[in-house]
Amino acid sequence: MRLLVRDRILGIGDDYWIDDEHGTHVFLVDGKALRLRDTFELKDTQGHVLIDIRQKMFALREAMVIERDGDPLATVRRKRLSLLRNHYRVSLVDGTELDVSGKILDREFAIEYDGELLAQISRRWLRVRETYGVDIVRDDADPALLIAVTVCVIHMADKERGPDD
């Protein structure tokens, strides 16, 4: 499954569609402005909230929490003691972990589980400016979760870079 994401230009509060390779809307990322913490909702085409993404409050290290139907699903953090600045760990509530690494600011990274590729995020095979692709390679993967993880790590990397970079 290949999804196309138009890169956010203006930051929190922006809404943007995620389309399939045929240009059909699949998901809407709804950025919630004027909140105490960074918040996004991932919605289907009918406007139903599939996943909530929130900045974790009062954390020692910046983290974002992914919830489904009000229940925690995963926590995303930048990996400690990583030589790579763009390396994130996704801790799922069932105890498993996903690994996210690559050039996140360049939109060239991978999401893996136990060394196996789940999704590849890239601009390389696209000609449309300000757009990147999310290529979900496993049929049994949860596309909404992988999109939520992608939104989290890009948001966290952009925020860490700061507005002046």
Coordinates of N, CA and C in Angstrom, one line a residue:
M1 N 0.9 -1.2 0.0 CA 0.0 0.0 0.0 C 0.9 1.2 0.0
R2 N 0.7 2.1 -0.9 CA 1.5 3.3 -1.0 C 0.6 4.5 -0.8
L3 N 0.9 5.4 0.2 CA 0.2 6.6 0.5 C 1.0 7.8 0.2
L4 N 0.4 8.9 -0.2 CA 1.1 10.1 -0.5 C 0.7 11.2 0.4
V5 N 1.6 11.9 1.0 CA 1.4 12.9 2.1 C 1.9 14.2 1.6
R6 N 1.1 15.2 1.6 CA 1.5 16.6 1.2 C 2.1 17.1 2.5
D7 N 3.3 17.5 2.5 CA 4.0 18.0 3.7 C 3.3 19.3 4.2
R8 N 3.2 19.3 5.5 CA 2.6 20.5 6.2 C 3.6 21.7 6.0
I9 N 3.1 22.8 5.7 CA 3.9 24.0 5.6 C 3.9 24.9 6.8
L10 N 2.7 25.1 7.4 CA 2.6 26.1 8.4 C 2.6 25.5 9.9
G11 N 2.6 24.2 10.1 CA 2.7 23.7 11.4 C 1.4 23.3 12.0
I12 N 1.3 23.3 13.4 CA 0.1 22.8 14.1 C -1.1 23.7 13.7
G13 N -2.2 23.0 13.6 CA -3.4 23.7 13.3 C -3.8 23.5 11.8
D14 N -2.8 23.0 11.0 CA -3.0 22.7 9.6 C -3.7 21.3 9.5
D15 N -4.6 21.2 8.6 CA -5.2 19.9 8.2 C -4.6 19.5 6.9
Y16 N -4.4 18.3 6.7 CA -3.9 17.8 5.4 C -4.4 16.4 5.1
W17 N -4.6 16.1 3.8 CA -5.1 14.8 3.4 C -3.9 13.9 3.1
I18 N -4.1 12.6 3.3 CA -3.2 11.6 2.9 C -4.0 10.8 1.8
D19 N -3.4 10.7 0.6 CA -4.1 10.0 -0.5 C -3.4 8.7 -0.8
D20 N -4.2 7.8 -1.5 CA -3.5 6.6 -2.1 C -2.9 7.0 -3.4
E21 N -2.2 6.0 -4.0 CA -1.5 6.3 -5.3 C -2.3 6.8 -6.4
H22 N -3.7 6.6 -6.3 CA -4.6 7.1 -7.3 C -5.1 8.5 -7.1
G23 N -4.7 9.1 -6.0 CA -5.2 10.4 -5.6 C -6.4 10.5 -4.8
T24 N -6.9 9.3 -4.4 CA -8.1 9.2 -3.6 C -7.8 9.5 -2.1
H25 N -8.5 10.4 -1.4 CA -8.3 10.6 0.0 C -8.5 9.4 0.8
V26 N -7.6 9.1 1.7 CA -7.7 7.9 2.6 C -7.8 8.4 4.1
F27 N -6.9 9.3 4.5 CA -6.9 9.8 5.9 C -6.8 11.3 5.9
L28 N -7.3 11.9 6.9 CA -7.1 13.3 7.2 C -6.4 13.5 8.5
V29 N -5.3 14.3 8.4 CA -4.6 14.6 9.7 C -5.1 16.0 10.1
D30 N -5.7 16.1 11.2 CA -6.4 17.3 11.7 C -5.5 17.8 12.9
G31 N -4.8 18.9 12.6 CA -3.9 19.5 13.6 C -4.8 20.4 14.5
K32 N -4.7 20.2 15.8 CA -5.5 21.0 16.7 C -4.7 22.2 17.2
A33 N -5.0 23.4 16.8 CA -4.3 24.6 17.2 C -4.8 25.1 18.6
L34 N -4.1 26.0 19.2 CA -4.4 26.6 20.4 C -4.7 25.6 21.6
R35 N -3.9 24.6 21.6 CA -4.0 23.6 22.7 C -2.8 23.8 23.6
L36 N -2.8 23.3 24.8 CA -1.7 23.4 25.7 C -0.6 22.5 25.2
R37 N -0.9 21.4 24.6 CA 0.1 20.5 24.0 C -0.2 20.2 22.6
D38 N 0.8 19.8 21.8 CA 0.6 19.5 20.4 C -0.3 18.3 20.3
T39 N -1.3 18.4 19.5 CA -2.4 17.4 19.3 C -2.8 17.3 17.8
F40 N -3.0 16.0 17.4 CA -3.4 15.7 16.1 C -4.5 14.7 16.2
E41 N -5.4 14.6 15.2 CA -6.3 13.5 15.1 C -6.2 13.0 13.7
L42 N -6.1 11.7 13.6 CA -6.1 11.0 12.3 C -7.5 10.5 12.0
K43 N -8.1 11.0 10.9 CA -9.5 10.7 10.7 C -9.7 9.9 9.3
D44 N -10.8 9.2 9.2 CA -11.1 8.5 7.9 C -11.8 9.6 7.1
T45 N -12.2 9.2 5.9 CA -12.8 10.1 4.9 C -14.2 10.6 5.4
Q46 N -14.8 9.9 6.3 CA -16.1 10.3 6.8 C -16.0 11.2 8.0
G47 N -14.8 11.4 8.5 CA -14.6 12.3 9.6 C -14.5 11.6 10.9
H48 N -14.5 10.3 11.0 CA -14.4 9.5 12.2 C -13.0 9.5 12.7
V49 N -12.8 9.8 13.9 CA -11.4 9.8 14.5 C -10.9 8.4 14.7
L50 N -9.8 8.0 14.0 CA -9.3 6.7 14.1 C -8.2 6.6 15.2
I51 N -7.4 7.7 15.3 CA -6.3 7.8 16.2 C -6.1 9.2 16.7
D52 N -5.8 9.3 18.0 CA -5.5 10.6 18.6 C -4.0 10.6 18.9
I53 N -3.3 11.7 18.6 CA -1.9 11.9 18.8 C -1.7 13.1 19.7
R54 N -1.0 12.9 20.8 CA -0.9 14.0 21.8 C 0.6 14.0 22.3
Q55 N 1.0 15.2 22.5 CA 2.3 15.4 23.2 C 2.1 15.0 24.7
K56 N 3.0 14.1 25.2 CA 2.9 13.7 26.5 C 3.4 14.8 27.5
M57 N 2.5 15.1 28.4 CA 2.8 16.2 29.4 C 3.7 15.7 30.5
F58 N 4.5 16.5 31.0 CA 5.3 16.2 32.2 C 6.3 15.0 32.0
A59 N 6.8 14.9 30.8 CA 7.8 13.8 30.5 C 9.2 14.3 30.6
L60 N 10.1 13.5 31.1 CA 11.5 13.9 31.2 C 12.1 14.2 29.8
R61 N 11.8 13.3 28.9 CA 12.2 13.4 27.5 C 10.9 13.6 26.7
E62 N 11.0 14.4 25.7 CA 9.8 14.7 24.9 C 9.3 13.3 24.3
A63 N 8.0 13.2 24.4 CA 7.3 12.0 23.9 C 5.9 12.4 23.4
M64 N 5.4 11.6 22.5 CA 4.1 11.7 22.0 C 3.4 10.4 22.2
V65 N 2.1 10.5 22.6 CA 1.3 9.3 22.8 C 0.3 9.1 21.7
I66 N 0.1 7.9 21.3 CA -0.9 7.5 20.2 C -2.0 6.7 20.9
E67 N -3.2 7.2 20.7 CA -4.4 6.5 21.4 C -5.4 6.1 20.3
R68 N -6.1 5.0 20.5 CA -7.2 4.6 19.7 C -8.4 4.4 20.6
D69 N -9.5 5.0 20.3 CA -10.7 4.9 21.1 C -10.5 5.2 22.5
G70 N -9.6 6.2 22.8 CA -9.3 6.6 24.2 C -8.4 5.8 24.9
D71 N -7.9 4.7 24.3 CA -7.0 3.8 25.0 C -5.6 4.0 24.4
P72 N -4.6 4.0 25.3 CA -3.2 4.2 24.8 C -2.8 3.0 23.9
L73 N -2.1 3.4 22.8 CA -1.7 2.4 21.8 C -0.2 2.3 21.7
A74 N 0.5 3.5 21.8 CA 1.9 3.6 21.7 C 2.4 4.9 22.2
T75 N 3.7 4.9 22.6 CA 4.5 6.1 23.0 C 5.7 6.2 22.1
V76 N 5.9 7.4 21.5 CA 7.0 7.6 20.6 C 8.0 8.6 21.3
R77 N 9.3 8.1 21.3 CA 10.4 8.9 21.9 C 11.6 8.9 21.0
R78 N 12.4 9.9 21.1 CA 13.7 9.8 20.5 C 14.6 8.9 21.3
K79 N 15.3 8.0 20.6 CA 16.0 7.0 21.2 C 17.2 7.6 22.0
R80 N 17.4 7.1 23.2 CA 18.5 7.5 24.0 C 19.8 6.9 23.5
L81 N 20.9 7.6 23.8 CA 22.2 7.2 23.5 C 22.4 6.7 22.0
S82 N 21.7 7.4 21.1 CA 21.8 7.0 19.7 C 22.8 7.9 19.1
L83 N 23.7 7.4 18.3 CA 24.7 8.2 17.5 C 23.9 8.9 16.4
L84 N 22.8 8.4 16.0 CA 22.0 9.1 15.0 C 21.0 10.0 15.7
R85 N 21.0 11.2 15.3 CA 20.0 12.1 15.9 C 18.6 11.7 15.5
N86 N 18.4 11.2 14.3 CA 17.1 10.8 13.8 C 16.8 9.3 14.1
H87 N 16.7 8.9 15.3 CA 16.4 7.6 15.6 C 15.3 7.6 16.8
Y88 N 14.2 7.0 16.5 CA 13.1 7.0 17.4 C 12.7 5.6 17.8
R89 N 12.1 5.4 19.0 CA 11.6 4.2 19.5 C 10.1 4.3 19.7
V90 N 9.3 3.4 19.2 CA 7.9 3.4 19.4 C 7.6 2.2 20.3
S91 N 7.1 2.5 21.5 CA 6.8 1.4 22.5 C 5.3 1.2 22.5
L92 N 4.9 0.0 22.0 CA 3.5 -0.3 21.9 C 3.0 -0.9 23.3
V93 N 1.7 -0.7 23.6 CA 1.2 -1.2 24.9 C 1.3 -2.7 25.1
D94 N 1.4 -3.5 24.0 CA 1.6 -4.9 24.2 C 3.0 -5.3 24.5
G95 N 3.9 -4.3 24.6 CA 5.3 -4.6 25.0 C 6.3 -4.7 23.8
T96 N 5.8 -4.7 22.6 CA 6.6 -4.7 21.5 C 7.1 -3.3 21.1
E97 N 8.2 -3.3 20.3 CA 8.7 -2.0 20.0 C 9.0 -1.9 18.5
L98 N 8.7 -0.7 17.9 CA 9.1 -0.4 16.6 C 10.3 0.5 16.6
D99 N 11.1 0.4 15.6 CA 12.3 1.2 15.4 C 12.1 2.1 14.2
V100 N 12.4 3.4 14.4 CA 12.3 4.4 13.3 C 13.6 5.1 13.1
S101 N 14.2 4.9 12.0 CA 15.5 5.5 11.8 C 15.7 6.0 10.3
G102 N 16.6 7.0 10.2 CA 16.9 7.5 8.8 C 17.0 9.0 8.9
K103 N 16.8 9.7 7.8 CA 16.9 11.1 7.7 C 15.5 11.7 7.7
I104 N 15.0 11.8 8.9 CA 13.6 12.2 9.1 C 13.3 13.6 8.5
L105 N 14.1 14.5 8.7 CA 13.9 15.9 8.2 C 13.9 15.9 6.7
D106 N 14.6 14.9 6.1 CA 14.6 14.8 4.6 C 13.5 13.9 4.1
R107 N 12.7 13.4 5.0 CA 11.6 12.4 4.7 C 12.1 11.2 4.0
E108 N 13.2 10.6 4.5 CA 13.9 9.4 4.0 C 14.2 8.5 5.3
F109 N 13.2 7.7 5.7 CA 13.4 6.9 6.8 C 12.6 5.6 6.7
A110 N 12.8 4.7 7.7 CA 12.1 3.4 7.7 C 11.5 3.2 9.1
I111 N 10.4 2.4 9.1 CA 9.8 1.9 10.3 C 9.9 0.4 10.3
E112 N 10.6 -0.1 11.4 CA 10.9 -1.6 11.4 C 10.4 -2.2 12.7
Y113 N 10.1 -3.5 12.6 CA 9.7 -4.3 13.8 C 10.7 -5.4 13.8
D114 N 11.5 -5.5 14.9 CA 12.4 -6.7 15.0 C 13.3 -6.9 13.8
G115 N 13.8 -5.8 13.2 CA 14.6 -5.9 12.0 C 13.9 -6.0 10.7
E116 N 12.6 -6.2 10.7 CA 11.8 -6.4 9.5 C 11.1 -5.1 9.1
L117 N 11.3 -4.7 7.9 CA 10.7 -3.5 7.4 C 9.2 -3.5 7.3
L118 N 8.5 -2.5 7.9 CA 7.1 -2.4 7.9 C 6.7 -1.3 6.9
A119 N 7.4 -0.1 6.9 CA 7.1 1.0 6.0 C 8.4 1.7 5.7
Q120 N 8.4 2.2 4.5 CA 9.5 3.1 4.0 C 8.9 4.4 3.6
I121 N 9.5 5.5 4.2 CA 9.0 6.8 3.9 C 10.1 7.5 3.1
S122 N 9.6 8.1 1.9 CA 10.6 8.6 1.0 C 10.0 9.6 0.1
R123 N 10.9 10.5 -0.4 CA 10.5 11.5 -1.4 C 11.1 11.1 -2.8
R124 N 12.0 10.1 -2.7 CA 12.8 9.7 -3.9 C 12.0 9.4 -5.1
W125 N 10.9 8.6 -4.9 CA 10.1 8.2 -6.1 C 9.0 9.1 -6.4
L126 N 9.0 10.3 -5.9 CA 7.9 11.3 -6.2 C 8.4 12.5 -6.9
R127 N 7.6 13.0 -7.8 CA 8.0 14.2 -8.5 C 7.3 15.5 -8.0
V128 N 6.3 15.3 -7.2 CA 5.5 16.4 -6.7 C 6.3 17.1 -5.5
R129 N 6.5 18.4 -5.6 CA 7.2 19.0 -4.5 C 6.4 19.0 -3.2
E130 N 7.1 19.1 -2.1 CA 6.4 19.1 -0.8 C 5.6 17.9 -0.5
T131 N 5.9 16.8 -1.2 CA 5.1 15.5 -1.0 C 6.1 14.4 -0.7
Y132 N 5.7 13.5 0.2 CA 6.5 12.3 0.4 C 5.6 11.1 0.4
G133 N 6.1 9.9 0.2 CA 5.3 8.7 0.2 C 5.6 7.9 1.4
V134 N 4.5 7.1 1.8 CA 4.6 6.1 2.9 C 4.3 4.8 2.2
D135 N 5.3 4.0 2.0 CA 5.1 2.7 1.3 C 5.0 1.6 2.4
I136 N 3.8 1.1 2.7 CA 3.6 0.1 3.7 C 3.8 -1.3 3.0
V137 N 4.8 -2.0 3.4 CA 5.3 -3.2 2.7 C 4.7 -4.4 3.2
R138 N 4.1 -4.4 4.5 CA 3.5 -5.7 5.0 C 2.0 -5.6 4.9
D139 N 1.4 -6.6 4.4 CA -0.1 -6.6 4.2 C -0.8 -6.6 5.6
D140 N -0.2 -7.2 6.6 CA -0.8 -7.3 7.9 C -0.5 -6.1 8.8
A141 N 0.2 -5.1 8.3 CA 0.5 -3.9 9.1 C -0.7 -3.0 9.2
D142 N -0.8 -2.2 10.3 CA -1.9 -1.3 10.6 C -1.5 0.1 10.0
P143 N -2.2 0.4 8.8 CA -1.8 1.6 8.1 C -2.0 2.9 9.0
A144 N -3.1 2.9 9.8 CA -3.4 4.1 10.6 C -2.3 4.3 11.6
L145 N -1.8 3.2 12.3 CA -0.8 3.3 13.2 C 0.5 3.8 12.6
L146 N 0.9 3.2 11.4 CA 2.1 3.6 10.8 C 2.1 5.1 10.3
I147 N 0.9 5.6 9.9 CA 0.8 7.0 9.5 C 0.9 7.8 10.8
A148 N 0.3 7.4 11.9 CA 0.4 8.1 13.2 C 1.9 8.2 13.6
V149 N 2.6 7.1 13.5 CA 4.0 7.1 13.9 C 4.8 8.1 13.0
T150 N 4.5 8.0 11.7 CA 5.2 9.0 10.8 C 4.9 10.4 11.2
V151 N 3.6 10.7 11.4 CA 3.3 12.1 11.9 C 4.0 12.5 13.1
C152 N 4.1 11.6 14.1 CA 4.8 11.9 15.4 C 6.3 12.2 15.1
V153 N 7.0 11.3 14.5 CA 8.5 11.4 14.4 C 8.8 12.7 13.5
I154 N 8.0 12.9 12.5 CA 8.3 14.2 11.7 C 8.0 15.4 12.5
H155 N 6.9 15.4 13.3 CA 6.6 16.5 14.1 C 7.7 16.8 15.2
M156 N 8.1 15.7 15.8 CA 9.2 15.8 16.9 C 10.5 16.2 16.3
A157 N 10.9 15.7 15.1 CA 12.1 16.1 14.5 C 12.1 17.6 14.0
D158 N 11.0 18.0 13.5 CA 10.8 19.4 13.0 C 10.9 20.3 14.3
K159 N 10.2 19.9 15.3 CA 10.2 20.7 16.6 C 11.6 20.8 17.2
E160 N 12.3 19.7 17.2 CA 13.7 19.6 17.7 C 14.6 20.5 16.9
R161 N 14.4 20.5 15.6 CA 15.3 21.4 14.7 C 15.1 22.8 15.1
G162 N 13.9 23.2 15.4 CA 13.6 24.6 15.8 C 13.2 25.4 14.5
P163 N 12.6 26.6 14.8 CA 12.1 27.4 13.7 C 13.2 28.1 12.9
D164 N 14.4 28.3 13.4 CA 15.4 29.0 12.8 C 16.3 28.2 11.9
D165 N 16.2 26.8 11.9 CA 17.0 26.0 11.1 C 16.5 25.8 9.7

